[in-house]
mmCIF file of C-alpha atoms and ligand atoms in Angstrom:
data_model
loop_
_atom_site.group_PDB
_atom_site.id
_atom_site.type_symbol
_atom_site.label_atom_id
_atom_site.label_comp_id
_atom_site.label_asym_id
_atom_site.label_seq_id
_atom_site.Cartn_x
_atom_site.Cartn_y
_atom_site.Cartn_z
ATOM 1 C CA UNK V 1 53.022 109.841 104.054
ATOM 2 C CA UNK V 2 54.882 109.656 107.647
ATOM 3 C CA UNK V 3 57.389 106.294 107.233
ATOM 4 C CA UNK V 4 58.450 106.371 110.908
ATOM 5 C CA UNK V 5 55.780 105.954 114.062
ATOM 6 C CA UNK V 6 55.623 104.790 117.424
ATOM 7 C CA UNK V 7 53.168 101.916 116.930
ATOM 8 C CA UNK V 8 51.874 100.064 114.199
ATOM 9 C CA UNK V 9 48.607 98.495 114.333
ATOM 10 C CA UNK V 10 48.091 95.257 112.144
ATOM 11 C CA UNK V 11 44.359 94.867 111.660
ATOM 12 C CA UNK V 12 41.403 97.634 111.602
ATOM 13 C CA UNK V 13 38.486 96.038 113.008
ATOM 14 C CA UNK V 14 36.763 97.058 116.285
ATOM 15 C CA UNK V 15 40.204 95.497 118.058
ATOM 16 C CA UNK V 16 42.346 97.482 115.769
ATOM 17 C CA UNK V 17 40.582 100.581 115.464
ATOM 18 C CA UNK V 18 39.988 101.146 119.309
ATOM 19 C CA UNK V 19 43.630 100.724 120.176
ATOM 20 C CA UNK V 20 44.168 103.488 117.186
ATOM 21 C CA UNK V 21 41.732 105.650 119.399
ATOM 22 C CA UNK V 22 43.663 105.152 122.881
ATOM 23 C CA UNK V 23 47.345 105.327 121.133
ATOM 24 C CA UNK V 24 46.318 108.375 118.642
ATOM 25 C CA UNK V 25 44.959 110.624 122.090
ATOM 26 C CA UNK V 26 47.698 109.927 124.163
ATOM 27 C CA UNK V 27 49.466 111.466 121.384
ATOM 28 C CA UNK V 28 51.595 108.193 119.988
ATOM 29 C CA UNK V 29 51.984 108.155 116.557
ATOM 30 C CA UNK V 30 50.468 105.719 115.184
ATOM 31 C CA UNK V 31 49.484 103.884 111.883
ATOM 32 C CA UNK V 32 46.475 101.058 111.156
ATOM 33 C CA UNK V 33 47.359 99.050 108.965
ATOM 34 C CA UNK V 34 44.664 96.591 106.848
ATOM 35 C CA UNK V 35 44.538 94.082 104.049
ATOM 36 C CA UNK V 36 40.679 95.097 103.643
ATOM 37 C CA UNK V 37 38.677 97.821 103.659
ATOM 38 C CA UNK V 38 38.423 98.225 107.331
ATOM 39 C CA UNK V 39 35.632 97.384 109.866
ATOM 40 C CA UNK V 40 36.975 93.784 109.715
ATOM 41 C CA UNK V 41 33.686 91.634 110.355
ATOM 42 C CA UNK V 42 31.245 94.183 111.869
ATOM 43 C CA UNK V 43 30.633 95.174 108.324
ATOM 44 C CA UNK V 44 29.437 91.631 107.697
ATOM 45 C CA UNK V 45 26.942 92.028 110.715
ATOM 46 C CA UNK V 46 23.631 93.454 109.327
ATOM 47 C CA UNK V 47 22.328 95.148 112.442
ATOM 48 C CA UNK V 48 24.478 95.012 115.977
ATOM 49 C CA UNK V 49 22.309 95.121 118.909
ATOM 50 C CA UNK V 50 24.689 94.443 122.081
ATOM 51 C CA UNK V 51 26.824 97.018 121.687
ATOM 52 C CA UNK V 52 26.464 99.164 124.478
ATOM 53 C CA UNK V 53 25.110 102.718 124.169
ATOM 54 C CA UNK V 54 24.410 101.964 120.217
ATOM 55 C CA UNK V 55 20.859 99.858 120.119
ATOM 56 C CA UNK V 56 20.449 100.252 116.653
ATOM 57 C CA UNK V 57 23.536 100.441 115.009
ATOM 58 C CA UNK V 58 24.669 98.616 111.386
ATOM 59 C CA UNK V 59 28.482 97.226 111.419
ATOM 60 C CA UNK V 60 28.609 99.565 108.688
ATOM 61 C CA UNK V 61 27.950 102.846 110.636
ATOM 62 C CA UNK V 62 29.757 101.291 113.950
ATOM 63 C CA UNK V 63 32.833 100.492 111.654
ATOM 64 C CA UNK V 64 32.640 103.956 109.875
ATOM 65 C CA UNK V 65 32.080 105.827 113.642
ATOM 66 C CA UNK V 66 34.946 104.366 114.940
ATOM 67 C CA UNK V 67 37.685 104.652 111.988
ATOM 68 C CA UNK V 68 36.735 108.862 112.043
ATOM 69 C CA UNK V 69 37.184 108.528 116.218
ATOM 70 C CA UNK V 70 40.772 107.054 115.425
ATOM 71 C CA UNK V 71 41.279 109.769 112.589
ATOM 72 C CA UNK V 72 39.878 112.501 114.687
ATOM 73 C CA UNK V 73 42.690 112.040 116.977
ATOM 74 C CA UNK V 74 45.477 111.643 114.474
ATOM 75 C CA UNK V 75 45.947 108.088 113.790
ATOM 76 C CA UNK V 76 47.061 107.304 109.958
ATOM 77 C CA UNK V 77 44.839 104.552 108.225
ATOM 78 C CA UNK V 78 46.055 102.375 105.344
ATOM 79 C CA UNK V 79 43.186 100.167 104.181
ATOM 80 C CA UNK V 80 43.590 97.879 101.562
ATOM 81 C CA UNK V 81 47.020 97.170 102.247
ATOM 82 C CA UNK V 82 49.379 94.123 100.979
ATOM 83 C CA UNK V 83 51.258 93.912 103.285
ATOM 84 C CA UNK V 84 54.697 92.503 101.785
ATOM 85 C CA UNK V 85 57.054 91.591 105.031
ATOM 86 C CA UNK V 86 56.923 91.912 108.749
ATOM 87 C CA UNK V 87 59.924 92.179 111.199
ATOM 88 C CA UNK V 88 58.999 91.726 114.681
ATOM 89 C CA UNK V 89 62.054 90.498 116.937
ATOM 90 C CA UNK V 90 64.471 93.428 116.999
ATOM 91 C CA UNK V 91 63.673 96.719 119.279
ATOM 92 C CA UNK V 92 62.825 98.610 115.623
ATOM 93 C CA UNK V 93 59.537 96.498 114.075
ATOM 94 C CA UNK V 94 59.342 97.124 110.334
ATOM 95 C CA UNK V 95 56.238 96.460 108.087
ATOM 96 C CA UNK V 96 56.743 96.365 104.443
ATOM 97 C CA UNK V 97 53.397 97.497 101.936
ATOM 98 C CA UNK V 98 53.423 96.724 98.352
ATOM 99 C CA UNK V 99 53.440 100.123 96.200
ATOM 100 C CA UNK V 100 54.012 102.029 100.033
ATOM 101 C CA UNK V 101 57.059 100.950 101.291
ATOM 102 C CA UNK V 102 58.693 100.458 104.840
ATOM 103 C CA UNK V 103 56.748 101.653 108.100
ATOM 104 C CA UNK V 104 58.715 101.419 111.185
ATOM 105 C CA UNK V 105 57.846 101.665 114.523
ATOM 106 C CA UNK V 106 59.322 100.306 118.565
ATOM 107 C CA UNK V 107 55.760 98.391 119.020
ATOM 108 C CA UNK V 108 53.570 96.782 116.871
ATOM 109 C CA UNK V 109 50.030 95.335 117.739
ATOM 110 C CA UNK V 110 48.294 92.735 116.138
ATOM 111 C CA UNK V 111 44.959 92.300 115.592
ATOM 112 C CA UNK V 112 44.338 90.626 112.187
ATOM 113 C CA UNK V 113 40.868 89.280 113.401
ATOM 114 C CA UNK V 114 39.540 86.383 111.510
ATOM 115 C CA UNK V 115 37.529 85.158 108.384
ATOM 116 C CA UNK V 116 34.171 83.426 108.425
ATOM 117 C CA UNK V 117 34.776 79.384 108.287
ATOM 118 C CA UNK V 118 33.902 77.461 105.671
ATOM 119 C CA UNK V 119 32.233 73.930 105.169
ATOM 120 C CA UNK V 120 34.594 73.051 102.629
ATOM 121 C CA UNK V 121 32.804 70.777 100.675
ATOM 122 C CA UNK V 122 33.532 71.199 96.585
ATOM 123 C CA UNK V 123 29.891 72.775 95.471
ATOM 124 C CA UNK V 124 30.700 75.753 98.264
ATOM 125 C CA UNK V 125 33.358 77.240 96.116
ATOM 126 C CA UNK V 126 30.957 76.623 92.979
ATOM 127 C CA UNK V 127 28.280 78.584 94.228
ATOM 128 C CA UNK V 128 29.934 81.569 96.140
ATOM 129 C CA UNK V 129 28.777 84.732 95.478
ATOM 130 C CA UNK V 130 26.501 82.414 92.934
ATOM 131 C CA UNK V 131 23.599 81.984 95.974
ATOM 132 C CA UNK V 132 26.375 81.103 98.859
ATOM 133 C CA UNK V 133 27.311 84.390 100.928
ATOM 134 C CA UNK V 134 29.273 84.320 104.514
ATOM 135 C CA UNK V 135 27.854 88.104 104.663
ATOM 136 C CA UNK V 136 24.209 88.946 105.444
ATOM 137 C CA UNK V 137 24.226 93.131 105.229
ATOM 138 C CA UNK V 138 26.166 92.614 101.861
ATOM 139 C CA UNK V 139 23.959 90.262 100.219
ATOM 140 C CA UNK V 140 20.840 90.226 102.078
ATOM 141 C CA UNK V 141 19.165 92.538 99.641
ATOM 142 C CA UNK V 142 19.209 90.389 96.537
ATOM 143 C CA UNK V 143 17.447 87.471 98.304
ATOM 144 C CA UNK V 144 14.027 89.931 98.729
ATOM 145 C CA UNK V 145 11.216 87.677 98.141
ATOM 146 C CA UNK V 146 13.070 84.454 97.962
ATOM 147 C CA UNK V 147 13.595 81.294 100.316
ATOM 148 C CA UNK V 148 16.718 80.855 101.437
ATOM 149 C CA UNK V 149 18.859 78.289 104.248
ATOM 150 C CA UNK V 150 21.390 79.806 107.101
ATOM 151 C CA UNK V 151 23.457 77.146 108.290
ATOM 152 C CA UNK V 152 25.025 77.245 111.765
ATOM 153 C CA UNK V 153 23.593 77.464 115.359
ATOM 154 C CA UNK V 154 25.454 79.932 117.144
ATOM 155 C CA UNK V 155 24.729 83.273 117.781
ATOM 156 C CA UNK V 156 25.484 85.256 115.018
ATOM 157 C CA UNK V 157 23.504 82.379 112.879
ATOM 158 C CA UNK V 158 20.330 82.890 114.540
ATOM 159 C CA UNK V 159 20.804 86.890 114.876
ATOM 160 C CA UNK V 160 21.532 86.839 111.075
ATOM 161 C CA UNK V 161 18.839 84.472 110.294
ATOM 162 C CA UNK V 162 16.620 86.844 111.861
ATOM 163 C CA UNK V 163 17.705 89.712 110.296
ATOM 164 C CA UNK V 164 17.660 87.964 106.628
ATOM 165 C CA UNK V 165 13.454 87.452 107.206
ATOM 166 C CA UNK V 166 13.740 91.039 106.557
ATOM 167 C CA UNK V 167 14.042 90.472 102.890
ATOM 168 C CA UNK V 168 13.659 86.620 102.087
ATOM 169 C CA UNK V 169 10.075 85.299 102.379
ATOM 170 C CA UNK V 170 11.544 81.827 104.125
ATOM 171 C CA UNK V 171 14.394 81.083 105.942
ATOM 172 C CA UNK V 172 15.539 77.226 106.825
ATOM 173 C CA UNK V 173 18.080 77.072 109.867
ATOM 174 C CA UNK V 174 20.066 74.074 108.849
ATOM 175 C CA UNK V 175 22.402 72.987 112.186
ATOM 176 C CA UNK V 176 24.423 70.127 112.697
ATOM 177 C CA UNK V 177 23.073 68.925 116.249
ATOM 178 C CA UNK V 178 19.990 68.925 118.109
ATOM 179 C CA UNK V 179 20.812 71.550 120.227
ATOM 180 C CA UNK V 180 21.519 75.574 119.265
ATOM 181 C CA UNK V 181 25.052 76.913 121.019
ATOM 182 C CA UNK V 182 23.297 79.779 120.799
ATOM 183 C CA UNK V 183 22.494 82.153 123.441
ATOM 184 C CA UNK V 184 18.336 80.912 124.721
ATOM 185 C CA UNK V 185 17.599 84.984 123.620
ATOM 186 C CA UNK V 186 18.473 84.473 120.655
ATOM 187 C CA UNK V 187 16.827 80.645 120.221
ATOM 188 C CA UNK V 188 14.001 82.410 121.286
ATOM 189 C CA UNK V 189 13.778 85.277 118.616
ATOM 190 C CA UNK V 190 14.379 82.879 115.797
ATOM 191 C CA UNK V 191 11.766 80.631 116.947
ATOM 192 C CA UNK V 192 8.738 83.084 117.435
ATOM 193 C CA UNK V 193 10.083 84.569 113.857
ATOM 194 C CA UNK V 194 7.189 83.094 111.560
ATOM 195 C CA UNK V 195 9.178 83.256 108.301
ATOM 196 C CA UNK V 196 11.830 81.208 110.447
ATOM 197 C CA UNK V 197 11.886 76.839 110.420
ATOM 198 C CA UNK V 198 14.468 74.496 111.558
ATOM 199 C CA UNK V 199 15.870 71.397 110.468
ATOM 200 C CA UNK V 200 18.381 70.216 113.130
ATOM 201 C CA UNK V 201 20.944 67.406 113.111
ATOM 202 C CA UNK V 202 21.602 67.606 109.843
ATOM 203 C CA UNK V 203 25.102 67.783 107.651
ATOM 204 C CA UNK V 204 24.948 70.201 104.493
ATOM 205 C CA UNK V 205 25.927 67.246 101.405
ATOM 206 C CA UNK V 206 25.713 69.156 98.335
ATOM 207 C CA UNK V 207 24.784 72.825 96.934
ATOM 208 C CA UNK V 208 22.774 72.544 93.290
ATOM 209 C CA UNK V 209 21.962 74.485 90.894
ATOM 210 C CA UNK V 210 22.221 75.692 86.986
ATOM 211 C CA UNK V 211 24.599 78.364 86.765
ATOM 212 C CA UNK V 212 22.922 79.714 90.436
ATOM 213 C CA UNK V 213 22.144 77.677 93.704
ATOM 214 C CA UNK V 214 18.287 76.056 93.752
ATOM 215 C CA UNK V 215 18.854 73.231 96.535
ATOM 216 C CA UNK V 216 20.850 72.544 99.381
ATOM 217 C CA UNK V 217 21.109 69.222 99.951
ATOM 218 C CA UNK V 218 21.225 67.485 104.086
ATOM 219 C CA UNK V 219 21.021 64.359 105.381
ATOM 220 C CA UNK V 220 19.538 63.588 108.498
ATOM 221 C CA UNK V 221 22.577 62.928 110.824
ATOM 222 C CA UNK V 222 20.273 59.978 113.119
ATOM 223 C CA UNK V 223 18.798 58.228 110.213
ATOM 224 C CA UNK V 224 20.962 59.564 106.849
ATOM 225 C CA UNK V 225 17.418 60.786 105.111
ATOM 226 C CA UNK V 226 18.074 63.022 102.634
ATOM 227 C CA UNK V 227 16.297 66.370 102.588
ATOM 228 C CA UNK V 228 16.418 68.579 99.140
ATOM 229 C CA UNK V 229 15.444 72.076 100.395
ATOM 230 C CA UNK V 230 14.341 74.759 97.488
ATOM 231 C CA UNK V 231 16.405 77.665 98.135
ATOM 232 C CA UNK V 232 18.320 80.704 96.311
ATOM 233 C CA UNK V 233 20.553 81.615 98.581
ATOM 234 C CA UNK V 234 22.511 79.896 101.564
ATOM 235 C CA UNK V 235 23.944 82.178 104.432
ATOM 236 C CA UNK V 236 26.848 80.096 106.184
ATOM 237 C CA UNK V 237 27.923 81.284 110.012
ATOM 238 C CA UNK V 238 29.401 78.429 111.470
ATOM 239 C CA UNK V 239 32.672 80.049 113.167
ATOM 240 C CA UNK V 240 35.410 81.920 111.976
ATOM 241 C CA UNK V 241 39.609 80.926 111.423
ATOM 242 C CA UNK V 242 41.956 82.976 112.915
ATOM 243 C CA UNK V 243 43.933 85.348 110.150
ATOM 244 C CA UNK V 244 47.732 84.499 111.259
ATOM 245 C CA UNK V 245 48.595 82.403 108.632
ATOM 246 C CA UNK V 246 51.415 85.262 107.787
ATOM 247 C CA UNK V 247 52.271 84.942 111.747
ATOM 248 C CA UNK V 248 53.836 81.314 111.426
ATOM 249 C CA UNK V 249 56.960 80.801 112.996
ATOM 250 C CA UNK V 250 56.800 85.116 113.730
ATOM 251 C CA UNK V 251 55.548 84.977 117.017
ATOM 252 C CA UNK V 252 53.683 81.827 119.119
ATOM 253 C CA UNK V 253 50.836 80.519 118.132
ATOM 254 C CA UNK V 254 48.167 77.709 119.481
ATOM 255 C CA UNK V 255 47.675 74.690 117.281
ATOM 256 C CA UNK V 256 44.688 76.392 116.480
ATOM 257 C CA UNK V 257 46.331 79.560 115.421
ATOM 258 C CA UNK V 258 45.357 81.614 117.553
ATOM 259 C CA UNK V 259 47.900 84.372 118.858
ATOM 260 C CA UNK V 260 49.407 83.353 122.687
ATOM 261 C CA UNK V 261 49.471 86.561 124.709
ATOM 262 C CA UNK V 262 49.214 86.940 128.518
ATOM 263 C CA UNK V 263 47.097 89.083 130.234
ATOM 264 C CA UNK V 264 48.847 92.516 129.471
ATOM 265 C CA UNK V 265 48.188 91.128 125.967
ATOM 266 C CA UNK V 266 51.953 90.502 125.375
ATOM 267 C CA UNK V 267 53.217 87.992 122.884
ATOM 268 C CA UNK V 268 56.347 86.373 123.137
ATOM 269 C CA UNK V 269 58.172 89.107 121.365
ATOM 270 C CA UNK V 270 59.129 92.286 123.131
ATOM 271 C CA UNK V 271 56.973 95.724 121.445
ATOM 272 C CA UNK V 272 54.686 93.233 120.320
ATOM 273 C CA UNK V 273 51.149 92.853 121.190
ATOM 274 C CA UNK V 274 47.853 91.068 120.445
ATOM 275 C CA UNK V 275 44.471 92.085 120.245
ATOM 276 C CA UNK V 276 40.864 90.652 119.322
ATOM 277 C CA UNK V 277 39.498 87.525 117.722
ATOM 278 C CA UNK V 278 42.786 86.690 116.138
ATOM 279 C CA UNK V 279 44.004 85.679 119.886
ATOM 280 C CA UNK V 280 43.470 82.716 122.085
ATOM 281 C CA UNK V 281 40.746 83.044 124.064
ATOM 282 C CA UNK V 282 37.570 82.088 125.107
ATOM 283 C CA UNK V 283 34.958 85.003 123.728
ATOM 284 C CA UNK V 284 34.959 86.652 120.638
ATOM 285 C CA UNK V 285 32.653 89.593 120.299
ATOM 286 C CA UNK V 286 33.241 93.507 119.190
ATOM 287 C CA UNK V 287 33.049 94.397 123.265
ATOM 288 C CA UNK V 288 35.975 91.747 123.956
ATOM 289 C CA UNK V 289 37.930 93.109 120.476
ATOM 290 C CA UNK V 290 37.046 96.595 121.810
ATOM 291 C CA UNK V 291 38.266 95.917 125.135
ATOM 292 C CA UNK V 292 41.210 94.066 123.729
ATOM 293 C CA UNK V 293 42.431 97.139 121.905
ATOM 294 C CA UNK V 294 42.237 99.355 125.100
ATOM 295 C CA UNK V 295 44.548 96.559 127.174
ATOM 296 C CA UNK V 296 46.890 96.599 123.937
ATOM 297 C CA UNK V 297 46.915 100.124 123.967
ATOM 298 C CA UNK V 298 47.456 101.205 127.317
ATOM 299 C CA UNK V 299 50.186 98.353 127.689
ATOM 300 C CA UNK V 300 51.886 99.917 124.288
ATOM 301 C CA UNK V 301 52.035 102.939 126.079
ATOM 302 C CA UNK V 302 54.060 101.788 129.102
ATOM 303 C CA UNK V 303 55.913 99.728 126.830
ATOM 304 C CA UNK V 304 57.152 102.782 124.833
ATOM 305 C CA UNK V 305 57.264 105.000 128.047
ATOM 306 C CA UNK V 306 59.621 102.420 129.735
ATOM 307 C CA UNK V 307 63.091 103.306 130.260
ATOM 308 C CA UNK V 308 65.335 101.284 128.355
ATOM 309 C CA UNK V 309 66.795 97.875 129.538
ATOM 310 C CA UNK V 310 70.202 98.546 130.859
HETATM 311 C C1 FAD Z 401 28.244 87.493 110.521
HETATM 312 C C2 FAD Z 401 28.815 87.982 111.813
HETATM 313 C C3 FAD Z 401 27.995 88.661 112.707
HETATM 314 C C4 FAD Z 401 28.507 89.101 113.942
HETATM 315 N N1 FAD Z 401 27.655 89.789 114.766
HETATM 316 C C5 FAD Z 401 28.139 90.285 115.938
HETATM 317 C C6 FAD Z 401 27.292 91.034 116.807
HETATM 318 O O1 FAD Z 401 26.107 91.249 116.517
HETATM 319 N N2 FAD Z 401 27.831 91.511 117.955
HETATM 320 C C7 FAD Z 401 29.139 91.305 118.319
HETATM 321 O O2 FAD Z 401 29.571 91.779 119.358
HETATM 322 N N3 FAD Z 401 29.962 90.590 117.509
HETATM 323 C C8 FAD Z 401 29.489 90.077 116.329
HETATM 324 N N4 FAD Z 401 30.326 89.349 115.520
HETATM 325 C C9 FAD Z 401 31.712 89.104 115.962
HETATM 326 C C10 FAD Z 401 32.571 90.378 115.803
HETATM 327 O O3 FAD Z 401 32.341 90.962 114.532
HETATM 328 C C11 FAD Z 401 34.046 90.019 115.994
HETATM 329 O O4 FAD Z 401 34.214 89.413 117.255
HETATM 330 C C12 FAD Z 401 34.925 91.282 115.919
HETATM 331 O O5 FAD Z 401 34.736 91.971 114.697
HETATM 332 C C13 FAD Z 401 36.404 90.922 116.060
HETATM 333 O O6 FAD Z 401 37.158 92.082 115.949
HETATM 334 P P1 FAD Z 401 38.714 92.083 115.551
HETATM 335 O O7 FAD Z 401 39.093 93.514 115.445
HETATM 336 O O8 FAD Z 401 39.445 91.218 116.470
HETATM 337 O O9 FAD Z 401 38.805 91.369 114.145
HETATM 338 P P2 FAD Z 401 38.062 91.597 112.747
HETATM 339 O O10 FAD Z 401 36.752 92.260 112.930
HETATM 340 O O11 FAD Z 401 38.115 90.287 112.070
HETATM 341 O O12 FAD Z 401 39.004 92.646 111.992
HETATM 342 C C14 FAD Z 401 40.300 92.274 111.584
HETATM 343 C C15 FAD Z 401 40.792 93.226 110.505
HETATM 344 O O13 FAD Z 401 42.145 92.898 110.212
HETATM 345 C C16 FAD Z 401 42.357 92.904 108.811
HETATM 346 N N5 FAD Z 401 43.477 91.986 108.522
HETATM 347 C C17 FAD Z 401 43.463 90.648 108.349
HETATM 348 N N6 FAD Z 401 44.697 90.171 108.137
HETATM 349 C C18 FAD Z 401 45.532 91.246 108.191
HETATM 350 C C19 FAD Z 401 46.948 91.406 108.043
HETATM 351 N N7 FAD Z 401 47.757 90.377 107.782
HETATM 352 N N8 FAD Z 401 47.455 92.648 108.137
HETATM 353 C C20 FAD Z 401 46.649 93.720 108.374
HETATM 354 N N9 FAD Z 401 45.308 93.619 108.507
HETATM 355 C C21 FAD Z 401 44.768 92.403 108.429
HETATM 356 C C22 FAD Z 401 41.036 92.485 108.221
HETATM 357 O O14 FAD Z 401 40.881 92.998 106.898
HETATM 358 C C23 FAD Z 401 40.033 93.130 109.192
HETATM 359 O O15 FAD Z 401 39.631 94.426 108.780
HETATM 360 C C24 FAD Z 401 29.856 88.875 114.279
HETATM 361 C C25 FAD Z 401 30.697 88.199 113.382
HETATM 362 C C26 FAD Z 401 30.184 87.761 112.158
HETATM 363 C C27 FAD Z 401 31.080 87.039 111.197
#
């Protein structure tokens, strides 16, 4: 395997992968680089239905589709990479890979995306991958024919919770307010959804169960009545936390941790560049990662094109 390229791409979700694309054809070598297996969270998405031109699509497929664009056009992909090291200030980047080695290249991009967030409560971690998943089109399957919660109130709560009545015979929307920040489409699908109910303004106390989850226990957040609701499985979607833990004192960050770029999608370090969910902004959505990866691209491009400072 190639050790020196022109870019390196930290991150191969839609961000990731479509700035492989635009780098790969206008012929810059370049390598993705990812700690997982690739498709960051569109594989956890059972069924996408606002990406343009692709109604029907799984995150699976979309995920897939795009990695063999990138390849098609040359672009090296290392999935389940640990990546050992970074070095980001000096005009030659350098990203170490345990059992790989050293890649080099004059720009680097970063697009490390982010990981569903969790409640944090102590019976969470007991009953993960026990009855609690963060992952409808992985798990969905095993909960045919059984009741289960979703907790959250966004979009991708509601979308999921939709797509889950595919296989459970009940689903329980658990949110914390009275209000969805969902999109009103979406509140609207969920609620003519007969296998769908809510229980709003409520705050997830305990998960229960013998060896697998049976209850999820809420209490009311206006009067602190406790609700015990039958369930094997509980979907969680309540927001996501920015992967740049490993960033920290690399490049600047917001309190949040979200990557500071400006609009060329620049960080503070010359060569490198942030793209996708893992940066600070406002919308986070495969079209904004998408269209994040063509800005960090193209910019890339000029970057490496540019004359050198005198
Ligand atoms: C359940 C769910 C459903 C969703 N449904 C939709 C939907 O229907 N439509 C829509 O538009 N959006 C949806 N989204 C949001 C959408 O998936 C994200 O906005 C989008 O995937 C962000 O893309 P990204 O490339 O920035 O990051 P990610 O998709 O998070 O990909 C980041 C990649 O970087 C890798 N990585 C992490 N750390 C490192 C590191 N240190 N070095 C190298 N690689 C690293 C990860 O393994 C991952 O593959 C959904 C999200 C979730 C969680």
């Amino acid at each position: 395997m190639d050790r020196e390229f022109d870019a390196i791409v930290l991150g191969g979700g839609p961000a990731g992968l479509t700035a492989g694309i635009y780098l790969a054809r206008a012929r810059v070598r370049t390598l993705i680089v990812d700690t997982g297996t690739v498709g960051g969270q569109m594989v956890l998405s059972y069924a996408i239905a606002n990406y343009p031109g692709a109604p029907d699509v799984t995150g699976r497929d979309l995920s897939r589709a795009m990695r063999r664009q990138a390849e098609s056009f040359g672009c090296t992909v290392l999935p389940l990479a640990d990546v050992t090291a970074l070095e980001l200030d000096g005009p030659v980047k350098a990203v170490e890979v345990a059992d790989e080695g050293r890649f080099t290249a004059r720009a680097v991009i970063l697009a490390p995306g982010g990981v569903p967030r969790k409640l944090g409560i102590p019976s969470e971690a007991a009953f993960e991958g026990l009855g609690i998943s963060y992952c409808a089109t992985c798990d969905g399957d095993f909960f045919t024919g059984k009741d289960i919660v979703v907790i959250g109130g966004g979009n991708s709560a509601l979308e999921e919770a939709v797509a889950l009545t595919k296989y459970a015979s009940s689903v329980t929307i658990v949110h914390e307010f009275d209000h969805f920040q969902a999109q009103p489409w979406a509140v609207a699908e969920a609620e003519h959804n007969p296998k769908i109910r809510f229980l709003m303004a409520q705050e997830v106390r305990e998960f229960v169960g013998d060896g697998s989850l049976a209850e999820v226990v809420v209490a009311s957040k206006h009067d602190g009545a406790i609700t015990r609701i039958p369930a094997s499985g509980a979907f969680l979607f309540i927001g996501y936390v920015p992967n740049t833990r490993f960033l920290e004192g690399v490049v600047d960050l917001t309190p949040r941790g979200e990557i500071v770029t400006d609009d060329a999608l620049r960080t503070n370090l010359p060569g490198v560049l942030a793209a996708g969910d893992a940066r600070a902004k406002r919308y986070r959505q495969i079209t904004t990662a998408v269209a994040d990866g063509t800005v960090a691209a193209l910019e890339t491009v000029a970057f490496l094109n540019a004359p050198p400072a005198a």
